[in-house]
Structure formats: C-alpha cells, structure tokens
mmCIF file of C-alpha atoms in Angstrom:
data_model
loop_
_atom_site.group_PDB
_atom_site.id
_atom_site.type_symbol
_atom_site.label_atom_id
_atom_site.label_comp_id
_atom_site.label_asym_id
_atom_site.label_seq_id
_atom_site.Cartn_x
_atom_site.Cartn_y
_atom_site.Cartn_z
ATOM 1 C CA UNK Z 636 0.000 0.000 0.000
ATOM 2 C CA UNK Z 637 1.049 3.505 -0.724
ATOM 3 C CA UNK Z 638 0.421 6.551 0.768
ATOM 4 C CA UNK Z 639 0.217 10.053 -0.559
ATOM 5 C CA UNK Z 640 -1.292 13.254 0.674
ATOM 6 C CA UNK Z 641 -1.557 17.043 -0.197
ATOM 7 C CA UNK Z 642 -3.151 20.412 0.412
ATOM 8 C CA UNK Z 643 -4.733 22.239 -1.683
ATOM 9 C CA UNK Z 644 -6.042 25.507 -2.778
ATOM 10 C CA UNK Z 645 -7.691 29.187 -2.321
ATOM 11 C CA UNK Z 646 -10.708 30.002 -4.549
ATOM 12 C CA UNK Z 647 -8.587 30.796 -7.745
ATOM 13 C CA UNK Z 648 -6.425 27.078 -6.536
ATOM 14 C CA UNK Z 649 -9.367 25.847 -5.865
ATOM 15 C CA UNK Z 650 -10.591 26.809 -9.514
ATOM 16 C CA UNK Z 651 -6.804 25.000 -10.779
ATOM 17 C CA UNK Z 652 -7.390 22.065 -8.493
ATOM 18 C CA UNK Z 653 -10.949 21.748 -9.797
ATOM 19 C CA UNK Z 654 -9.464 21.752 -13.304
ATOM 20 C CA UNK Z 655 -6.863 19.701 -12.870
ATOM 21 C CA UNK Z 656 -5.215 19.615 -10.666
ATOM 22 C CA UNK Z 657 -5.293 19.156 -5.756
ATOM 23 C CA UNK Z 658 -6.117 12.877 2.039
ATOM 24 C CA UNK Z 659 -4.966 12.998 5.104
ATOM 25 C CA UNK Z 660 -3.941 9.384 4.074
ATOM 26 C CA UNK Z 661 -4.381 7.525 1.073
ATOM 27 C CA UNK Z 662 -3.348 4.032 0.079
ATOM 28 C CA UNK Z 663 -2.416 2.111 -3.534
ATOM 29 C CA UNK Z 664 -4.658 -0.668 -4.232
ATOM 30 C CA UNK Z 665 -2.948 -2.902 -6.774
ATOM 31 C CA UNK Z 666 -5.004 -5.048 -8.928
ATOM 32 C CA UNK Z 667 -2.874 -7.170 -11.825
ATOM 33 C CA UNK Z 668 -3.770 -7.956 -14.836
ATOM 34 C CA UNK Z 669 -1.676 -9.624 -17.584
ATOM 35 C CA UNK Z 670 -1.622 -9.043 -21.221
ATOM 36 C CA UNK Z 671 0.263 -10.178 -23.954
ATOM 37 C CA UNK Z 672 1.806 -8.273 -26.527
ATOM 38 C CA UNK Z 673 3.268 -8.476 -30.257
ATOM 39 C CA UNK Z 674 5.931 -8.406 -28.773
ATOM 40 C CA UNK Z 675 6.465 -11.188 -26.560
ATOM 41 C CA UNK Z 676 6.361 -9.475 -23.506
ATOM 42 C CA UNK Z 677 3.675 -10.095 -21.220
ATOM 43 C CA UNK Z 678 2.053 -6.487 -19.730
ATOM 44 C CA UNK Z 679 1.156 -6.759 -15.861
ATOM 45 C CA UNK Z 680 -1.248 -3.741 -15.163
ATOM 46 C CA UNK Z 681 -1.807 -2.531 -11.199
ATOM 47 C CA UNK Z 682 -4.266 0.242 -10.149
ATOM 48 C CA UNK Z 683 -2.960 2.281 -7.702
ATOM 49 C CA UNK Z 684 -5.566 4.581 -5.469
ATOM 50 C CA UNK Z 685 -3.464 7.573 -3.743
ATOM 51 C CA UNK Z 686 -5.204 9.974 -1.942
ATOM 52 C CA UNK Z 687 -3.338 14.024 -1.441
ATOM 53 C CA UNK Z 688 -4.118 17.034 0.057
ATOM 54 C CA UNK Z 689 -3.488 20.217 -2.041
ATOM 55 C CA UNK Z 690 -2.784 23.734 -0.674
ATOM 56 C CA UNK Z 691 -2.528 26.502 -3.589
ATOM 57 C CA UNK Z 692 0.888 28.728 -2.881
ATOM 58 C CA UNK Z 693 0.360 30.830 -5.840
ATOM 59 C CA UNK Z 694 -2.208 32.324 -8.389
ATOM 60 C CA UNK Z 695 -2.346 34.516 -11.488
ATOM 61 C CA UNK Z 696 -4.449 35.531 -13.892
ATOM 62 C CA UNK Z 697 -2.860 36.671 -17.251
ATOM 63 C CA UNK Z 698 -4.387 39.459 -19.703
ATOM 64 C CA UNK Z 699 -2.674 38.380 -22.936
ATOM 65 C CA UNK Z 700 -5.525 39.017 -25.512
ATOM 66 C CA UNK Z 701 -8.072 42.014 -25.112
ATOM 67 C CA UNK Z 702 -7.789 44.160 -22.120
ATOM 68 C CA UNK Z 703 -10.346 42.596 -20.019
ATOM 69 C CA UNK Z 704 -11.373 39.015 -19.854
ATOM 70 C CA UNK Z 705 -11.006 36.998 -23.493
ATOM 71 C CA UNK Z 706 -10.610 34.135 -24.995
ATOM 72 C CA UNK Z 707 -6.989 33.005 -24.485
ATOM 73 C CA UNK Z 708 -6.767 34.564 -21.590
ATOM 74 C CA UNK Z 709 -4.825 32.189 -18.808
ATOM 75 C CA UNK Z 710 -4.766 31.929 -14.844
ATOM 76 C CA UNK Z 711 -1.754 29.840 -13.522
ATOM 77 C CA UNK Z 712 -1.696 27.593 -10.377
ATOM 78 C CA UNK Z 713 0.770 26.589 -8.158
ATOM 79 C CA UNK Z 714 -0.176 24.075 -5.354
ATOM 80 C CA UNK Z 715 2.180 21.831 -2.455
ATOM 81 C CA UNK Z 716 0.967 18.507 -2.504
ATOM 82 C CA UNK Z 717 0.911 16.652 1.053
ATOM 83 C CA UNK Z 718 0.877 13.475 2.682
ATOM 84 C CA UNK Z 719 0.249 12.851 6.516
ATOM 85 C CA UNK Z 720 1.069 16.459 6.895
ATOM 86 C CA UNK Z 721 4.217 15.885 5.206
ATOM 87 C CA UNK Z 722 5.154 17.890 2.154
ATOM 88 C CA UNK Z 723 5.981 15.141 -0.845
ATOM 89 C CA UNK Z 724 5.807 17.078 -3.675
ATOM 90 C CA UNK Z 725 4.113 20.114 -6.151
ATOM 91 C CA UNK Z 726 1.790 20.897 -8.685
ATOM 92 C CA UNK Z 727 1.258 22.760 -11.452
ATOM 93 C CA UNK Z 728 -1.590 23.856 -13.952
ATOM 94 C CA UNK Z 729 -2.099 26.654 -17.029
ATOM 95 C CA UNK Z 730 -5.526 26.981 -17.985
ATOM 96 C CA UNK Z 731 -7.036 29.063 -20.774
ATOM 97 C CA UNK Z 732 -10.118 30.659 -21.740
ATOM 98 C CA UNK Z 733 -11.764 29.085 -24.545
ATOM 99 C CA UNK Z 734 -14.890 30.848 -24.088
ATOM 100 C CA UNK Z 735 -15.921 33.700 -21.037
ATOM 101 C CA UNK Z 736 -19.835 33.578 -21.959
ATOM 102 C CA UNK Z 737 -20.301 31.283 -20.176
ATOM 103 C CA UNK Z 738 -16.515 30.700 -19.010
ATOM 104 C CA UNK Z 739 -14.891 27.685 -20.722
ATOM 105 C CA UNK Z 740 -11.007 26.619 -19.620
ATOM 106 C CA UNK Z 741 -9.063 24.148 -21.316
ATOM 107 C CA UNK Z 742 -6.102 23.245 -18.422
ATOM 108 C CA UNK Z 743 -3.103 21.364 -18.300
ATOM 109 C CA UNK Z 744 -1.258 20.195 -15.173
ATOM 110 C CA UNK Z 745 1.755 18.211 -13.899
ATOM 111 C CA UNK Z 746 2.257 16.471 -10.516
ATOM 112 C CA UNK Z 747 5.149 15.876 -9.353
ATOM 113 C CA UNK Z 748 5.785 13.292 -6.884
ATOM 114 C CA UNK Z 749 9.086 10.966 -5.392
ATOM 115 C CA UNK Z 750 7.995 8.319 -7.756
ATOM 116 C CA UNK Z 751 7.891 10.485 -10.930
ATOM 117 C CA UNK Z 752 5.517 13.355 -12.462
ATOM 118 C CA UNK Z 753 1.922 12.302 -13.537
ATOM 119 C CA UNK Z 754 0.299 15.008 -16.494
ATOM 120 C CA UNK Z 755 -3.407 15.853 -16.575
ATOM 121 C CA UNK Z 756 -5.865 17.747 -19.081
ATOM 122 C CA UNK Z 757 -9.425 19.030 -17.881
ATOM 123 C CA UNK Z 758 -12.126 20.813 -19.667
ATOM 124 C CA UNK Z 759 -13.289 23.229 -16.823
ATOM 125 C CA UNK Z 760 -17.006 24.497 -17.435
ATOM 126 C CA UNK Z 761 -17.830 27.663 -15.421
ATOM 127 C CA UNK Z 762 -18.822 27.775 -12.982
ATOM 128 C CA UNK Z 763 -17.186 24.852 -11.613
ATOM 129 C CA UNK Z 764 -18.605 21.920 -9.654
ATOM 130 C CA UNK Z 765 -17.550 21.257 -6.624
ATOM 131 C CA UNK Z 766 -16.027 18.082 -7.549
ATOM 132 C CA UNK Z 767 -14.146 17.107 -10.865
ATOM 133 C CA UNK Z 768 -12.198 14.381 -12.241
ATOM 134 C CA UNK Z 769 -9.440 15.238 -14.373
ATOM 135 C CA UNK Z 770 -8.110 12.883 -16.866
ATOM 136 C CA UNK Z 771 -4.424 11.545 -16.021
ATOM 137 C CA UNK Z 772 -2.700 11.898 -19.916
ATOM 138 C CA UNK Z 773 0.782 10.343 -18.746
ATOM 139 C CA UNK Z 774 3.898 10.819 -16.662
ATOM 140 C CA UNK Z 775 7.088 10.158 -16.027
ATOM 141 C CA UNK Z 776 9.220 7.593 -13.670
ATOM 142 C CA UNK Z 777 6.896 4.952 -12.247
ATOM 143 C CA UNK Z 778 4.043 6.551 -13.553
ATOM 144 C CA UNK Z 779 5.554 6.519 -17.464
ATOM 145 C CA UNK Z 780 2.636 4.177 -18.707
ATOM 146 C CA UNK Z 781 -0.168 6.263 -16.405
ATOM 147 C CA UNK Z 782 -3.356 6.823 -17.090
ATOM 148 C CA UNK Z 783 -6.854 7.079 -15.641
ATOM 149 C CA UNK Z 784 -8.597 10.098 -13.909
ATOM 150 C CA UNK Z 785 -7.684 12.462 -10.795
ATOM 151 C CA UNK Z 786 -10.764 12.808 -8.859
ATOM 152 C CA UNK Z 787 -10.722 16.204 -6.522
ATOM 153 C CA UNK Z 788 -12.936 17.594 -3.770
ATOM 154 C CA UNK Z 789 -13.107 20.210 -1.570
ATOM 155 C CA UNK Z 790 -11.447 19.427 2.209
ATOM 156 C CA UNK Z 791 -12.057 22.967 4.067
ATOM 157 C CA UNK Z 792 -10.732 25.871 4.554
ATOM 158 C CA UNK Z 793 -8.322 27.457 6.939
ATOM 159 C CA UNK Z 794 -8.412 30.841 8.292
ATOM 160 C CA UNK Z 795 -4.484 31.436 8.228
ATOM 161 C CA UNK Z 796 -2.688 32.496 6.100
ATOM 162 C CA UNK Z 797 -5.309 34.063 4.020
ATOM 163 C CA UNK Z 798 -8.382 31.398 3.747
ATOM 164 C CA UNK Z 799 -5.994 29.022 2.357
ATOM 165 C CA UNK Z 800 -8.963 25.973 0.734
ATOM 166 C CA UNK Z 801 -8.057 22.743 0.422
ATOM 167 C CA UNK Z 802 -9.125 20.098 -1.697
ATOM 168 C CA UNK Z 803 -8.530 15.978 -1.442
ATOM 169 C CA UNK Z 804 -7.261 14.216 -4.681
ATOM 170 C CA UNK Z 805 -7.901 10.868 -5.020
ATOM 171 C CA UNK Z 806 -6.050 9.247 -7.991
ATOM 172 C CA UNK Z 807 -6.910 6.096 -9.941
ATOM 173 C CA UNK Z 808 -4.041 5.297 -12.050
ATOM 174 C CA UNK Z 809 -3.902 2.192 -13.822
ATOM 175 C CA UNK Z 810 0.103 1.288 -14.902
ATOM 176 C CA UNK Z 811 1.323 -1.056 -17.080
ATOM 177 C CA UNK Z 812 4.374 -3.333 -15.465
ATOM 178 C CA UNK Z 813 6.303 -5.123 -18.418
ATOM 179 C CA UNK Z 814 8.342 -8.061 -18.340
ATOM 180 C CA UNK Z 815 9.798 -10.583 -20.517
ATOM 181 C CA UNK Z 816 7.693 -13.208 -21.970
#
C-alpha cells in the first residue's frame, strides 16, 4: 500500500485544483492484470488509489488578448501537494479561456511526486462543480505508462494564512508493469 497526501487551494487554486489539478492518508490498491503483446512481452497492469491534500501557494491571472477578460486569456496555479502532513511534492496547472460567456477553460497540469511526475488535461465548465475528475494523460518515472482520472474535492478551509482551501485528490491510475515473456 502507498500513501500520498496534499493540500490544496484558495478560490482561484481551488478553480486549478478543480481543473486539474489538488487525504490525510491515502493508500495504492494494486489489482494485476496480464496481457500479452506483439511483442512477446507479457504487460502486468496494477491500479494504484493515492489519496493528497493540495494547498494553492500561488495564483495569477494573465491578460494576454483584449484588455479585459477573453478568450486566451490564462490563470496559472501553483499548489504543495501533502501526505500525513508531510510535504511530498508540487503541482502545477495553465488553464485558458476558450470561451468567457459562459466561461470555458481548457487546463493542463503536472504532478510531481518521489515516484515520478503524472500530467493531466481538464475541460473546466464555469462555474465549476464542486467536484471534478481530471483525466491523467501520462507521466514520467513509475508513472511513465499512467493513465486514468484524478478525482478532486473540496477538504475545508483554513483561516491562516489568508483562507488558504483545500481540496482531497484521489487518484486512480492504472500502470502497465512489463516483463519478458
């Protein structure tokens, strides 16, 4: 079992984490599944479940188009990531308006964790529900062959610093394991 945690964001990180993005514990629940290949190789697959806490450390919103609010606009996220109260690691997301009536984000984000760096993509609808589930597009390190969907709520707020929100990730990542057939 593995366990992964973070803390997330304020209203704008709590926008990011929403879109991509953001436990106290959390666990990996392996399940394998072999496969064969043209190969040779035999694919083992495992799902891993880790739960985070996110806590946004920085927010922007960009002008780059129009002065005002327009299409290609962008608001970028930074967020720790947390487990057991422990930092373990960061994220980061860009989204940008495809629409503002009514608001439309396309977002991109990157986790990065001990193990490796896990990539997500959202389409964000405004305004945003209160839970989303972000598709996982890839990564890096143990998570190389990643994919499956990061599933993020809100976990409270905290009056210092600032009304800091948080929000729980819970990740289901399936992984392929290969070996020699």
């Amino acid at each position: 079992m593995r366990k992964l945690r973070p803390r997330s964001p304020s209203a704008t990180a709590g926008l990011a984490a929403v879109l991509l993005i953001t436990a106290p514990t959390a666990s990996a629940a392996r399940s394998a599944t072999p496969s064969a290949s043209d190969t040779g190789r035999r694919i083992h697959q495992h799902t891993e479940i880790i739960q985070l806490d996110a806590r946004q450390t920085r927010s922007e919103n960009l002008d780059v188009g129009k002065k005002g609010l327009s299409p290609g606009d962008e608001i970028l996220i930074a967020e720790d990531l947390y487990r057991d109260g422990k930092k373990i690691g960061d994220h980061t997301v860009v989204c940008t308006y495809v629409q503002t009536k009514p608001g439309e984000l396309q977002c991109l984000g990157t986790f990065a964790l001990p193990q490796g760096q896990i990539t997500s993509q959202a389409l964000l609808h405004l305004p945003a529900a209160p839970s989303v589930d972000i598709a996982i597009t890839g990564g890096t390190g143990d998570y190389r062959s990643a994919r499956g969907f990061v599933h993020t709520v809100p976990a409270g707020t905290h009056t210092v610093p600032a009304a800091v929100t948080e929000r729980r990730l819970t990740f289901h990542i399936l992984v392929d394991d290969q070996q020699e057939g």
